[in-house]
Coordinates of C-alpha atoms in Angstrom, one line a residue:
Chain A
M1 CA -61.9 -50.2 -28.6
A2 CA -62.5 -50.4 -24.9
T3 CA -61.3 -47.8 -22.5
L4 CA -61.6 -50.2 -19.5
I5 CA -58.2 -51.1 -18.0
A6 CA -58.5 -54.6 -16.4
P7 CA -55.9 -57.1 -15.4
D8 CA -55.8 -60.5 -17.1
H9 CA -56.3 -62.9 -14.2
P10 CA -57.6 -61.2 -11.1
S11 CA -58.7 -63.3 -8.2
A12 CA -62.5 -63.1 -7.8
V13 CA -62.2 -64.2 -4.1
E14 CA -59.6 -61.5 -3.3
D15 CA -61.8 -59.0 -5.1
A16 CA -64.9 -60.1 -3.1
E17 CA -62.9 -59.8 0.1
A18 CA -61.6 -56.4 -0.8
L19 CA -65.2 -55.2 -1.5
Q20 CA -66.5 -56.7 1.7
K21 CA -63.8 -54.9 3.6
A22 CA -64.7 -51.6 1.8
C23 CA -68.3 -52.0 2.8
K24 CA -68.2 -53.3 6.4
G25 CA -68.2 -51.1 9.4
W26 CA -69.1 -47.5 9.5
G27 CA -68.8 -45.7 6.2
T28 CA -67.7 -47.0 2.9
D29 CA -64.3 -47.0 1.2
E30 CA -65.5 -45.8 -2.1
K31 CA -62.0 -45.5 -3.5
A32 CA -61.5 -49.2 -2.9
I33 CA -64.8 -50.1 -4.6
I34 CA -63.8 -48.0 -7.6
S35 CA -60.3 -49.4 -7.8
V36 CA -61.6 -53.0 -7.9
L37 CA -64.9 -52.7 -9.9
G38 CA -63.6 -49.9 -12.1
H39 CA -60.9 -52.3 -13.4
R40 CA -62.9 -55.5 -14.1
N41 CA -64.6 -56.6 -17.3
A42 CA -68.1 -58.1 -17.4
A43 CA -66.9 -61.7 -17.0
Q44 CA -64.7 -60.8 -14.1
R45 CA -67.4 -58.8 -12.4
K46 CA -69.7 -61.8 -12.7
Q47 CA -67.1 -64.0 -11.0
I48 CA -66.8 -61.5 -8.2
R49 CA -70.6 -61.5 -7.6
L50 CA -70.6 -65.3 -7.4
A51 CA -67.6 -65.3 -5.1
Y52 CA -69.1 -62.7 -2.9
E53 CA -72.4 -64.6 -2.7
E54 CA -70.5 -67.7 -1.7
L55 CA -68.3 -66.1 0.9
Y56 CA -70.8 -63.9 2.6
Q57 CA -74.3 -65.3 1.6
E58 CA -75.2 -61.9 0.4
D59 CA -76.0 -60.3 -3.0
L60 CA -73.1 -57.9 -3.7
I61 CA -75.4 -55.7 -5.8
K62 CA -77.9 -55.3 -2.9
R63 CA -74.9 -54.5 -0.6
L64 CA -73.6 -51.8 -2.9
E65 CA -77.1 -50.4 -3.3
S66 CA -77.4 -49.9 0.5
E67 CA -73.9 -48.6 1.0
L68 CA -73.7 -46.1 -1.9
S69 CA -75.9 -43.2 -2.9
G70 CA -76.7 -40.7 -5.6
D71 CA -75.2 -40.7 -9.1
F72 CA -72.3 -42.8 -7.9
E73 CA -74.6 -45.5 -6.7
K74 CA -76.6 -45.5 -10.0
A75 CA -73.4 -45.7 -12.0
V76 CA -71.9 -48.5 -10.0
Y77 CA -75.2 -50.5 -10.0
R78 CA -75.5 -50.3 -13.8
W79 CA -71.8 -51.1 -14.2
V80 CA -71.9 -54.2 -12.0
L81 CA -74.9 -55.8 -13.8
D82 CA -74.5 -58.2 -16.8
P83 CA -74.7 -56.2 -20.0
A84 CA -78.0 -57.7 -21.0
D85 CA -79.5 -57.2 -17.6
R86 CA -78.2 -53.7 -17.6
D87 CA -79.9 -52.9 -20.9
A88 CA -83.1 -54.4 -19.5
V89 CA -83.0 -52.1 -16.5
L90 CA -82.2 -49.1 -18.7
A91 CA -85.1 -49.9 -21.0
N92 CA -87.5 -50.4 -18.1
V93 CA -86.5 -47.1 -16.5
A94 CA -86.9 -45.3 -19.8
I95 CA -90.3 -46.8 -20.5
K96 CA -91.7 -46.2 -17.0
K97 CA -91.0 -42.5 -17.0
I98 CA -94.0 -40.2 -17.1
S99 CA -92.7 -39.1 -20.4
P100 CA -90.9 -42.2 -21.7
D101 CA -87.4 -41.8 -23.0
H102 CA -88.0 -43.2 -26.5
H103 CA -84.4 -42.5 -27.5
V104 CA -83.0 -44.9 -24.9
V105 CA -85.3 -47.7 -26.2
I106 CA -84.2 -46.9 -29.8
E107 CA -80.6 -46.7 -28.8
I108 CA -80.7 -50.2 -27.2
S109 CA -82.7 -51.7 -30.1
C110 CA -80.5 -50.3 -32.8
T111 CA -77.0 -50.3 -31.5
R112 CA -76.9 -53.8 -30.0
S113 CA -76.4 -56.8 -32.2
P114 CA -79.4 -59.1 -32.9
E115 CA -78.1 -61.7 -30.4
E116 CA -77.5 -59.0 -27.8
L117 CA -81.0 -57.6 -28.2
L118 CA -82.4 -61.1 -27.8
A119 CA -80.4 -61.4 -24.5
V120 CA -81.9 -58.1 -23.4
R121 CA -85.4 -59.4 -24.1
R122 CA -84.7 -62.6 -22.1
A123 CA -83.2 -60.6 -19.2
Y124 CA -86.2 -58.2 -19.3
Q125 CA -88.6 -61.1 -18.9
A126 CA -86.7 -62.6 -16.0
R127 CA -86.6 -59.4 -14.2
Y128 CA -90.0 -57.8 -14.9
K129 CA -92.2 -60.8 -15.7
H130 CA -93.4 -59.1 -18.8
S131 CA -92.0 -59.1 -22.3
L132 CA -90.2 -56.0 -23.3
E133 CA -92.5 -55.5 -26.3
E134 CA -95.6 -55.7 -24.2
D135 CA -94.3 -53.0 -21.8
V136 CA -93.3 -50.7 -24.6
A137 CA -96.7 -51.3 -26.2
A138 CA -98.5 -50.5 -22.9
H139 CA -96.6 -47.2 -22.3
T140 CA -96.7 -45.7 -25.8
K141 CA -99.4 -44.8 -28.3
G142 CA -99.8 -44.1 -32.0
D143 CA -97.1 -44.1 -34.5
I144 CA -94.3 -44.1 -32.0
R145 CA -95.7 -47.2 -30.5
K146 CA -95.6 -49.0 -33.8
L147 CA -92.0 -48.0 -34.4
L148 CA -90.7 -48.8 -31.0
V149 CA -92.5 -52.2 -30.7
A150 CA -91.2 -53.2 -34.1
L151 CA -87.7 -52.1 -33.3
V152 CA -87.5 -54.0 -30.0
S153 CA -89.1 -57.1 -31.5
A154 CA -86.6 -57.4 -34.4
F155 CA -84.3 -60.3 -34.8
R156 CA -82.4 -59.1 -37.8
Y157 CA -80.4 -61.2 -40.2
D158 CA -76.8 -60.6 -39.1
G159 CA -75.0 -61.4 -42.3
E160 CA -73.1 -59.4 -44.9
E161 CA -75.3 -60.2 -47.8
I162 CA -76.9 -57.1 -49.4
N163 CA -79.2 -56.8 -52.3
T164 CA -78.3 -53.6 -54.2
R165 CA -81.6 -53.6 -56.2
L166 CA -83.5 -53.7 -53.0
A167 CA -81.3 -51.0 -51.5
N168 CA -82.2 -48.9 -54.5
S169 CA -86.0 -49.5 -54.3
E170 CA -86.1 -49.0 -50.6
A171 CA -84.0 -45.8 -50.8
N172 CA -86.7 -44.6 -53.2
I173 CA -89.5 -45.6 -50.8
L174 CA -87.8 -43.6 -48.0
H175 CA -87.3 -40.7 -50.3
D176 CA -90.9 -40.6 -51.3
A177 CA -92.1 -40.9 -47.7
I178 CA -89.8 -38.0 -46.7
K179 CA -90.8 -35.9 -49.7
D180 CA -94.5 -36.3 -48.9
K181 CA -93.8 -35.8 -45.2
A182 CA -95.6 -39.2 -44.7
F183 CA -93.0 -40.3 -42.1
N184 CA -95.4 -42.6 -40.4
H185 CA -95.7 -44.4 -43.6
E186 CA -96.0 -48.2 -42.9
E187 CA -93.2 -48.8 -45.3
V188 CA -90.7 -46.6 -43.4
V189 CA -91.4 -48.6 -40.2
R190 CA -91.2 -51.9 -42.1
I191 CA -87.8 -51.1 -43.7
L192 CA -86.2 -49.7 -40.5
S193 CA -87.5 -52.4 -38.3
T194 CA -86.9 -55.5 -40.4
R195 CA -84.0 -55.1 -42.7
S196 CA -80.5 -56.2 -41.6
K197 CA -78.0 -53.5 -40.6
M198 CA -75.8 -54.1 -43.7
Q199 CA -78.9 -53.8 -45.9
L200 CA -79.9 -50.6 -44.2
M201 CA -76.4 -49.1 -44.6
A202 CA -76.6 -49.9 -48.3
T203 CA -80.0 -48.2 -48.5
F204 CA -78.8 -45.1 -46.7
N205 CA -75.7 -44.9 -48.9
R206 CA -77.9 -45.2 -52.0
Y207 CA -80.1 -42.5 -50.6
R208 CA -77.2 -40.2 -50.1
D209 CA -75.8 -40.9 -53.6
D210 CA -79.2 -40.3 -55.2
Q211 CA -80.2 -37.2 -53.3
G212 CA -76.8 -35.6 -52.7
T213 CA -77.5 -35.3 -49.0
T214 CA -77.7 -37.7 -46.1
I215 CA -81.1 -39.1 -45.0
T216 CA -80.4 -37.8 -41.4
K217 CA -80.1 -34.3 -42.7
K218 CA -83.4 -34.7 -44.6
L219 CA -85.1 -35.9 -41.4
L220 CA -84.2 -32.8 -39.5
G221 CA -87.4 -31.0 -38.6
E222 CA -89.5 -29.7 -35.8
S223 CA -88.3 -31.3 -32.6
G224 CA -92.0 -31.3 -31.6
D225 CA -92.7 -34.1 -33.9
E226 CA -91.7 -37.0 -31.7
F227 CA -92.1 -39.6 -34.4
L228 CA -89.7 -37.7 -36.7
V229 CA -87.2 -37.4 -33.9
A230 CA -87.4 -41.1 -33.2
L231 CA -86.9 -42.0 -36.8
R232 CA -83.9 -39.8 -37.0
T233 CA -82.4 -41.3 -33.8
A234 CA -82.9 -44.8 -35.3
V235 CA -81.2 -43.9 -38.5
R236 CA -78.3 -42.3 -36.7
C237 CA -77.9 -45.3 -34.5
F238 CA -77.7 -47.6 -37.5
N239 CA -75.6 -45.3 -39.6
D240 CA -72.8 -44.4 -37.2
P241 CA -73.3 -45.4 -33.6
K242 CA -70.0 -43.9 -32.4
K243 CA -71.0 -40.5 -33.8
Y244 CA -74.4 -40.9 -32.2
F245 CA -72.9 -41.7 -28.8
E246 CA -70.5 -38.8 -29.1
K247 CA -73.4 -36.4 -29.5
V248 CA -75.3 -37.9 -26.6
L249 CA -72.2 -37.3 -24.4
R250 CA -71.7 -33.8 -25.8
N251 CA -75.3 -32.9 -25.0
S252 CA -75.1 -34.4 -21.6
I253 CA -72.3 -32.2 -20.4
K254 CA -72.6 -29.0 -22.4
G255 CA -74.2 -25.9 -21.0
I256 CA -75.7 -25.5 -17.5
G257 CA -76.1 -28.7 -15.6
T258 CA -75.3 -32.2 -16.5
D259 CA -77.5 -35.0 -17.6
E260 CA -76.0 -37.6 -15.3
D261 CA -78.3 -40.4 -16.6
A262 CA -77.2 -40.0 -20.1
L263 CA -73.5 -39.5 -19.2
T264 CA -73.5 -42.6 -17.0
R265 CA -75.4 -44.6 -19.6
V266 CA -73.0 -44.0 -22.4
I267 CA -69.9 -44.4 -20.4
V268 CA -71.0 -47.6 -18.6
T269 CA -72.5 -49.2 -21.8
R270 CA -69.6 -48.4 -24.1
A271 CA -66.5 -48.6 -21.8
E272 CA -66.0 -52.2 -22.8
K273 CA -66.9 -51.6 -26.5
D274 CA -65.9 -48.5 -28.4
L275 CA -65.6 -45.7 -25.8
K276 CA -62.0 -45.1 -27.0
E277 CA -63.2 -44.1 -30.5
I278 CA -66.1 -42.1 -29.1
K279 CA -63.5 -40.2 -26.9
D280 CA -61.4 -39.5 -29.9
L281 CA -64.4 -38.2 -31.8
Y282 CA -65.3 -36.0 -28.9
H283 CA -61.7 -34.6 -28.8
K284 CA -61.6 -33.9 -32.5
R285 CA -65.0 -32.2 -32.4
N286 CA -64.6 -30.1 -29.3
S287 CA -60.8 -29.6 -29.2
M288 CA -60.8 -30.8 -25.6
P289 CA -60.4 -34.3 -24.1
L290 CA -63.6 -35.8 -22.8
E291 CA -62.0 -36.5 -19.4
Q292 CA -61.3 -32.8 -18.9
V293 CA -65.0 -31.9 -19.4
V294 CA -66.2 -34.7 -17.3
A295 CA -63.8 -33.8 -14.5
K296 CA -65.1 -30.2 -14.6
D297 CA -68.8 -31.1 -14.7
T298 CA -68.9 -33.9 -12.1
S299 CA -67.5 -34.3 -8.6
G300 CA -66.6 -36.8 -5.9
D301 CA -66.8 -40.5 -6.2
Y302 CA -69.1 -40.3 -9.2
K303 CA -66.4 -38.3 -11.0
A304 CA -63.6 -40.7 -9.9
F305 CA -65.6 -43.7 -11.1
L306 CA -66.4 -42.2 -14.5
L307 CA -62.8 -41.2 -15.1
T308 CA -61.6 -44.7 -14.2
L309 CA -64.0 -46.2 -16.7
L310 CA -62.7 -43.7 -19.2
G311 CA -59.3 -45.2 -18.9
K312 CA -57.6 -43.1 -16.4
E313 CA -54.4 -44.7 -15.1
D314 CA -54.4 -45.1 -11.3
Chain B
M1 CA -113.4 -108.2 -60.6
A2 CA -111.3 -108.5 -57.4
D3 CA -108.2 -106.9 -58.7
L4 CA -110.1 -103.8 -60.0
E5 CA -111.8 -103.4 -56.6
A6 CA -108.4 -103.8 -54.8
L7 CA -106.8 -101.2 -57.2
I8 CA -109.5 -98.7 -56.6
K9 CA -109.2 -99.2 -52.9
A10 CA -105.4 -98.8 -53.0
F11 CA -105.9 -95.3 -54.4
S12 CA -108.9 -94.3 -52.3
G13 CA -107.4 -93.2 -49.0
I14 CA -105.0 -90.5 -47.9
G15 CA -101.7 -92.0 -49.1
V16 CA -101.4 -95.1 -51.3
D17 CA -101.4 -98.7 -50.4
E18 CA -98.0 -99.6 -51.8
N19 CA -98.2 -103.3 -51.0
S20 CA -101.6 -103.8 -52.6
L21 CA -100.3 -102.0 -55.8
I22 CA -97.3 -104.3 -55.9
S23 CA -99.3 -107.5 -55.7
I24 CA -101.9 -106.3 -58.2
L25 CA -99.6 -104.7 -60.8
A26 CA -96.2 -106.3 -60.7
N27 CA -97.3 -109.5 -62.3
S28 CA -100.1 -108.0 -64.4
N29 CA -99.8 -108.6 -68.1
H30 CA -100.9 -106.4 -70.9
E31 CA -104.5 -107.7 -71.2
H32 CA -105.0 -107.7 -67.5
K33 CA -104.0 -104.1 -67.2
K34 CA -106.2 -103.1 -70.1
S35 CA -109.2 -104.6 -68.4
L36 CA -108.3 -102.7 -65.2
R37 CA -108.1 -99.5 -67.1
K38 CA -111.4 -100.1 -68.9
G39 CA -113.0 -100.7 -65.5
Y40 CA -111.5 -97.8 -63.7
S41 CA -113.8 -95.1 -65.1
K42 CA -112.8 -92.6 -62.4
F43 CA -109.2 -92.6 -63.6
F44 CA -109.4 -93.5 -67.3
I45 CA -111.4 -92.2 -70.1
E46 CA -111.9 -93.8 -73.6
D47 CA -109.9 -91.6 -75.9
E48 CA -111.1 -91.2 -79.5
N49 CA -107.8 -92.5 -80.8
G50 CA -108.5 -95.9 -79.3
F51 CA -106.8 -96.1 -75.9
E52 CA -107.7 -95.6 -72.3
R53 CA -106.3 -92.2 -71.3
L54 CA -105.5 -91.2 -67.7
H55 CA -107.4 -88.1 -66.5
Q56 CA -105.2 -85.1 -66.3
S57 CA -106.2 -84.3 -62.8
T58 CA -105.5 -87.8 -61.7
I59 CA -101.8 -87.5 -62.5
K60 CA -101.6 -84.5 -60.2
N61 CA -103.5 -86.2 -57.4
L62 CA -101.5 -89.4 -57.7
K63 CA -98.3 -87.4 -57.4
L64 CA -99.6 -85.8 -54.2
E65 CA -100.7 -89.1 -52.6
F66 CA -97.4 -90.9 -53.4
K67 CA -95.5 -87.9 -52.1
R68 CA -97.3 -87.9 -48.8
F69 CA -95.2 -90.5 -47.1
R70 CA -92.0 -88.9 -48.3
D71 CA -93.0 -85.5 -47.0
A72 CA -94.0 -86.9 -43.7
V73 CA -90.7 -88.6 -43.3
V74 CA -88.7 -85.5 -44.3
L75 CA -90.7 -83.3 -42.1
S76 CA -90.3 -85.6 -39.1
L77 CA -86.5 -85.9 -39.7
L78 CA -85.8 -82.1 -39.8
H79 CA -84.8 -80.2 -36.7
P80 CA -88.0 -78.5 -35.4
W81 CA -86.5 -75.1 -36.0
E82 CA -85.7 -75.8 -39.6
R83 CA -89.0 -77.5 -40.1
D84 CA -90.9 -74.4 -38.8
A85 CA -88.8 -72.0 -40.8
R86 CA -89.4 -74.0 -44.0
L87 CA -93.1 -74.3 -43.3
I88 CA -93.4 -70.6 -42.8
E89 CA -91.4 -69.8 -46.0
K90 CA -93.6 -72.1 -48.0
A91 CA -96.8 -70.8 -46.6
M92 CA -95.7 -67.2 -47.3
K93 CA -94.9 -68.0 -50.9
K94 CA -98.1 -69.9 -51.5
G95 CA -100.3 -66.9 -50.5
P96 CA -103.2 -65.7 -48.4
R97 CA -105.0 -69.1 -48.2
H98 CA -102.0 -70.6 -46.5
Y99 CA -101.3 -67.8 -43.9
S100 CA -103.1 -69.8 -41.2
V101 CA -100.0 -72.0 -41.2
I102 CA -97.9 -69.0 -40.2
V103 CA -100.3 -68.2 -37.5
E104 CA -100.3 -71.8 -36.3
I105 CA -96.5 -71.9 -36.0
A106 CA -96.1 -68.4 -34.5
C107 CA -98.8 -69.0 -31.9
T108 CA -98.5 -72.6 -30.8
R109 CA -94.8 -72.8 -30.4
S110 CA -93.1 -71.8 -27.2
S111 CA -91.2 -68.5 -27.1
N112 CA -87.8 -70.3 -27.5
E113 CA -89.1 -72.6 -30.2
L114 CA -90.3 -69.6 -32.2
L115 CA -86.9 -67.9 -31.6
G116 CA -85.2 -71.1 -32.9
A117 CA -87.3 -71.0 -36.1
R118 CA -86.2 -67.4 -36.6
K119 CA -82.6 -68.3 -36.3
A120 CA -83.0 -71.2 -38.6
Y121 CA -84.7 -68.9 -41.1
H122 CA -81.6 -66.7 -41.1
S123 CA -79.4 -69.7 -41.9
L124 CA -81.7 -71.0 -44.6
F125 CA -82.8 -67.9 -46.4
D126 CA -80.3 -65.1 -45.5
H127 CA -83.1 -62.9 -44.4
S128 CA -85.2 -62.5 -41.2
I129 CA -88.7 -63.9 -41.2
E130 CA -90.1 -60.5 -40.4
E131 CA -88.4 -58.8 -43.3
D132 CA -89.6 -61.4 -45.8
L133 CA -93.2 -61.4 -44.5
A134 CA -93.2 -57.6 -44.4
S135 CA -92.0 -57.2 -47.9
H136 CA -93.9 -60.1 -49.3
I137 CA -97.4 -59.6 -47.8
K138 CA -99.1 -56.5 -49.0
G139 CA -102.6 -57.1 -47.7
S140 CA -104.3 -56.4 -44.4
E141 CA -102.8 -59.5 -42.8
R142 CA -99.3 -58.1 -42.9
K143 CA -99.2 -56.2 -39.6
L144 CA -100.7 -59.0 -37.6
L145 CA -98.4 -61.7 -39.1
V146 CA -95.2 -59.7 -38.8
A147 CA -96.1 -58.9 -35.2
L148 CA -96.9 -62.6 -34.3
V149 CA -93.6 -64.0 -35.6
S150 CA -91.7 -61.2 -33.8
A151 CA -93.1 -62.1 -30.4
Y152 CA -91.0 -63.3 -27.6
R153 CA -93.7 -63.8 -25.0
Y154 CA -93.3 -63.9 -21.3
E155 CA -94.0 -67.5 -20.3
G156 CA -94.7 -67.2 -16.5
P157 CA -98.1 -67.5 -14.9
K158 CA -98.4 -64.0 -13.6
V159 CA -101.5 -62.2 -15.0
N160 CA -102.9 -58.8 -14.2
D161 CA -106.6 -59.4 -14.1
D162 CA -107.7 -55.8 -14.4
V163 CA -105.6 -55.3 -17.5
A164 CA -107.0 -58.5 -18.9
K165 CA -110.5 -57.3 -18.4
S166 CA -109.8 -53.9 -20.0
E167 CA -108.1 -55.6 -23.0
A168 CA -111.1 -57.9 -23.4
E169 CA -113.2 -54.7 -23.7
I170 CA -110.7 -53.3 -26.2
L171 CA -111.1 -56.4 -28.4
S172 CA -114.8 -56.4 -28.0
N173 CA -114.9 -52.8 -29.3
A174 CA -112.6 -53.6 -32.2
I175 CA -114.9 -56.4 -33.2
K176 CA -118.1 -54.3 -32.8
N177 CA -116.5 -51.6 -35.1
A178 CA -115.8 -54.1 -37.8
D179 CA -117.8 -52.1 -40.3
K180 CA -115.6 -49.0 -39.8
R181 CA -112.3 -50.8 -39.6
K182 CA -111.3 -54.4 -40.1
P183 CA -110.4 -55.9 -36.7
I184 CA -107.3 -57.5 -38.2
E185 CA -106.0 -54.0 -38.8
D186 CA -106.9 -52.6 -35.4
E187 CA -103.6 -51.5 -33.8
D188 CA -104.6 -52.2 -30.3
A189 CA -105.9 -55.6 -31.1
I190 CA -102.7 -56.5 -32.8
M191 CA -100.6 -55.2 -29.9
I192 CA -102.6 -57.2 -27.4
L193 CA -102.5 -60.5 -29.4
S194 CA -98.9 -60.2 -30.4
T195 CA -97.2 -59.0 -27.1
R196 CA -99.2 -60.4 -24.2
S197 CA -98.4 -63.8 -22.6
K198 CA -100.6 -66.8 -23.3
P199 CA -101.9 -67.1 -19.7
H200 CA -102.8 -63.4 -19.9
L201 CA -104.6 -64.0 -23.2
Q202 CA -106.5 -66.9 -21.7
A203 CA -107.7 -64.5 -19.0
V204 CA -108.7 -62.0 -21.7
Y205 CA -110.6 -64.8 -23.4
E206 CA -112.5 -65.6 -20.2
H207 CA -113.3 -62.0 -19.6
Y208 CA -114.5 -61.5 -23.1
N209 CA -116.9 -64.4 -22.6
K210 CA -118.3 -62.9 -19.5
I211 CA -118.6 -59.5 -21.0
C212 CA -120.1 -60.5 -24.4
G213 CA -121.9 -63.7 -23.6
K214 CA -120.1 -65.4 -26.5
T215 CA -116.6 -66.6 -26.9
I216 CA -114.3 -64.3 -28.9
T217 CA -113.7 -67.1 -31.4
E218 CA -117.4 -67.2 -32.1
D219 CA -117.5 -63.5 -32.7
L220 CA -114.4 -63.8 -35.0
E221 CA -116.0 -66.5 -37.2
A222 CA -115.8 -64.3 -40.3
E223 CA -112.4 -62.9 -39.6
G224 CA -110.1 -65.6 -41.1
I225 CA -106.6 -65.7 -39.6
L226 CA -107.6 -63.4 -36.8
K227 CA -109.8 -66.1 -35.5
D228 CA -107.1 -68.7 -36.0
T229 CA -104.8 -66.4 -34.0
V230 CA -107.1 -66.3 -31.0
E231 CA -107.8 -70.0 -31.2
C232 CA -104.2 -70.9 -31.4
L233 CA -103.2 -68.6 -28.5
C234 CA -106.2 -69.3 -26.2
T235 CA -107.6 -72.7 -27.1
P236 CA -105.0 -74.6 -29.1
A237 CA -106.5 -78.0 -28.4
T238 CA -109.7 -76.8 -30.1
Y239 CA -107.7 -75.5 -33.0
F240 CA -105.8 -78.7 -33.6
T241 CA -108.9 -80.8 -33.2
R242 CA -110.7 -78.7 -35.8
V243 CA -107.8 -79.0 -38.2
L244 CA -107.5 -82.8 -37.8
D245 CA -111.3 -83.2 -38.2
A246 CA -111.1 -81.3 -41.4
A247 CA -108.3 -83.6 -42.7
L248 CA -109.8 -86.9 -41.7
T249 CA -112.9 -86.7 -43.8
V250 CA -113.6 -88.3 -47.1
D251 CA -113.7 -85.1 -49.2
A252 CA -110.8 -83.3 -47.5
D253 CA -109.0 -80.9 -49.8
E254 CA -105.2 -81.0 -50.3
E255 CA -104.5 -78.2 -47.8
S256 CA -106.4 -80.1 -45.1
K257 CA -104.5 -83.3 -45.9
K258 CA -101.2 -81.5 -45.7
A259 CA -102.3 -80.1 -42.4
L260 CA -102.7 -83.7 -41.1
T261 CA -99.0 -84.5 -41.7
R262 CA -97.9 -81.1 -40.3
V263 CA -100.0 -81.3 -37.2
I264 CA -99.2 -85.0 -36.3
V265 CA -95.5 -84.5 -36.9
T266 CA -95.2 -81.3 -34.9
Q267 CA -97.7 -81.8 -32.1
K268 CA -96.5 -84.4 -29.7
E269 CA -99.2 -83.6 -27.1
L270 CA -101.9 -84.6 -29.6
R271 CA -100.2 -87.8 -30.3
E272 CA -100.4 -88.7 -26.6
K273 CA -104.2 -88.4 -26.7
E274 CA -105.8 -91.9 -26.6
G275 CA -108.2 -93.2 -29.1
Y276 CA -109.2 -90.2 -31.2
V277 CA -106.6 -90.1 -33.8
P278 CA -105.8 -93.8 -34.2
N279 CA -109.4 -94.9 -34.9
K280 CA -110.0 -92.3 -37.5
I281 CA -106.6 -92.9 -39.1
Q282 CA -107.3 -96.6 -39.7
G283 CA -110.3 -95.9 -41.8
I284 CA -109.0 -93.1 -43.9
L285 CA -105.2 -93.3 -44.3
T286 CA -103.6 -96.1 -46.2
G287 CA -100.2 -97.7 -47.0
S288 CA -96.8 -96.5 -45.7
Y289 CA -98.2 -93.1 -45.0
K290 CA -100.8 -94.7 -42.6
D291 CA -98.1 -96.9 -41.0
F292 CA -95.9 -93.9 -40.4
I293 CA -98.6 -91.7 -39.0
L294 CA -99.8 -94.5 -36.7
G295 CA -96.3 -95.0 -35.6
L296 CA -95.9 -91.3 -34.7
V297 CA -99.2 -91.3 -32.8
A298 CA -98.4 -94.5 -30.9
R299 CA -94.9 -93.3 -29.8
G300 CA -96.3 -90.1 -28.3
E301 CA -92.9 -88.4 -28.2
N302 CA -91.0 -86.2 -30.6

C-alpha cells in the first residue's frame, strides 16, 4: 500500500501558483514546496507541471533544480518526474558511475512490471538518445554484462500460467550450477532473464522444497564475486521485493553515515506502491519505526520531505 | 495434345492456374483424363498393377502450391504483430535452416513493430519470445537470436563516429579470429549488433569497409545468420532483393518460395518499387496466387 497522502481533487492551477509563490523572490519556501508536492500522486504532479508551464512558460523541474540544493533537491527532482522517466534517470546515474551500481539496474529490471520496464526503456531513449541496453553494454564487461543486458532487455510474459515440470527441471539446473559453482552458467542467465515472474517463483519454491534451504541462502558467498552478488540481488528482487527494499533501507541508515541516494531512491520509488508494507517490515525487524530512524539520521528540508512521503500527517 | 500442354503449364509455376484447371478438367471424361495421365510422365508413372499412379512427391508439392494463395491471404489479413509472432514461432520450431526468418523479423522491423510482435507472442503462446527461443535453441545461434529479438533500439539519427569506428575494429577482429572462436558467439559482436541503433550500425558498416577494404557482409559470407543479421540491419534492400531473386527462379526451393509470400506481404516499401517485381512475377507465378501478389505489389501500401 502507498504511504503517500494526497487529496482526491486538487487544483493543478492553484498548486502551480503556490509553487511559483514559493520560488519567487529571495529565498525559497521549502515548506510550501513540500506541503504541495509531498502530497500529490504521479498523475497530479504531471498536471501541476503542465499547469506551471502554461502559466509561467517555464519548466517547473528546471525551476526547482535552480532553487533547491543538496539531498533535498535530488529527492524532489526524482519525486517530480514521471515514474518511467525517474527510473531512466536512476538507471543512467547508476550506469555512468566510475564503478557502476549494478544493483540499481537489477532492482529496476526485476521489481518493475514488464510494461513498466518497457516504459523505462522508452523514457531512457527519449532522454539519452541511446537504448538502455546499449549503455549498459558499453559500461560493463564480462558475465555481469551478459546478465544485466539480458535483464533490462526482457519483456516477460505477465500471466499466471506456470509449468510445474519446467519449474522442476529449471530448479535442478540452478541447483547444479550452484553446486558446481558455475554461476556464470549460460543457463542461469537464461532462466533468470527470460522466464515470467510467476514461473521463477515456482522454480525458487521448488528449489527450496528439494534442497531444504532457499536459493538466496545458497547464493551467499564472497562479496568480492560481483556476479554472484548480482545474481543474488536479482533472485531476492523476484522472490520478495518488499523484503529486498526493507534491507536496502536498513543498510542505508544503519551505522555511521547515511546513504542518501539509496534512502531517497527507495522512499521516492515506493511511496506510491508498497512503502507501507516495507515500513511495517522494518518496524517488525528493528523494533523501531522507520520514521524515527530517518528523523534521527537526516535533517532539514530533506528530512521533512522524506517524512512527508512516509505518510506523516501534517 | 493441347489439353495436356495446358495442364502441365497450369502446374508449372509458383501457385496453380485454377481457371485453366477448371476448363481442362471439369468436363473431362474418363478416357480423356486417362490420356492426360498417360501423357504426364512427370506426375504419373505406369504402375505394375495396370493404372497410372501419381508420384508420391507430387502429392506433397501439389499441396504446397494449392496452399500458396491461402497462406498469402491469411498472412496479409493478420495484424502485423500477430503475423510476425506466428512467423517467429514457426521458424523456431522448424529448426536452424529457418532461423534467418527470425533474424529478418527482428532486424527489419521498427523498434515498436518488434515490441508489438513480442506482445502478440505473449497473447498467442503464453510465453515470451525470448524464453521460448532461449529454451528451444541449443546451438551457437542462441545468444545472437535471443539478443536480437530483445532489442529496443534507439531510432534517432545521432551517431558517435568514434565509437562506430572502434566497433568496426572489434567486429573485424572477431571475424579474423574465426578459427579460434566462432564470430556468432563473440560476446562483443553480439552486443554491438543487438544493442546499437541502425544508423550507428550503418556507420559501423562504412568504417569496416574503409578499414578492411571489403564489406562486412562479404567477410561474413560463410557465417550464415550472422551475415543475414548484418545485411538486414545495414543494407536491408540488398537482403530483400537477394531473397526475392532466389524465390523468383525456376528451381527455387520451398523455403525460397515461402519467402516470396512473406516478403511481399510484409514489406510495403518493396512493393512500391517500380518494375522489378511485377515483370518477374508475370513469368513465374500463376493463378490466384499470382493475381493476389500482383495486387499487393500494385497497391504499394499495407
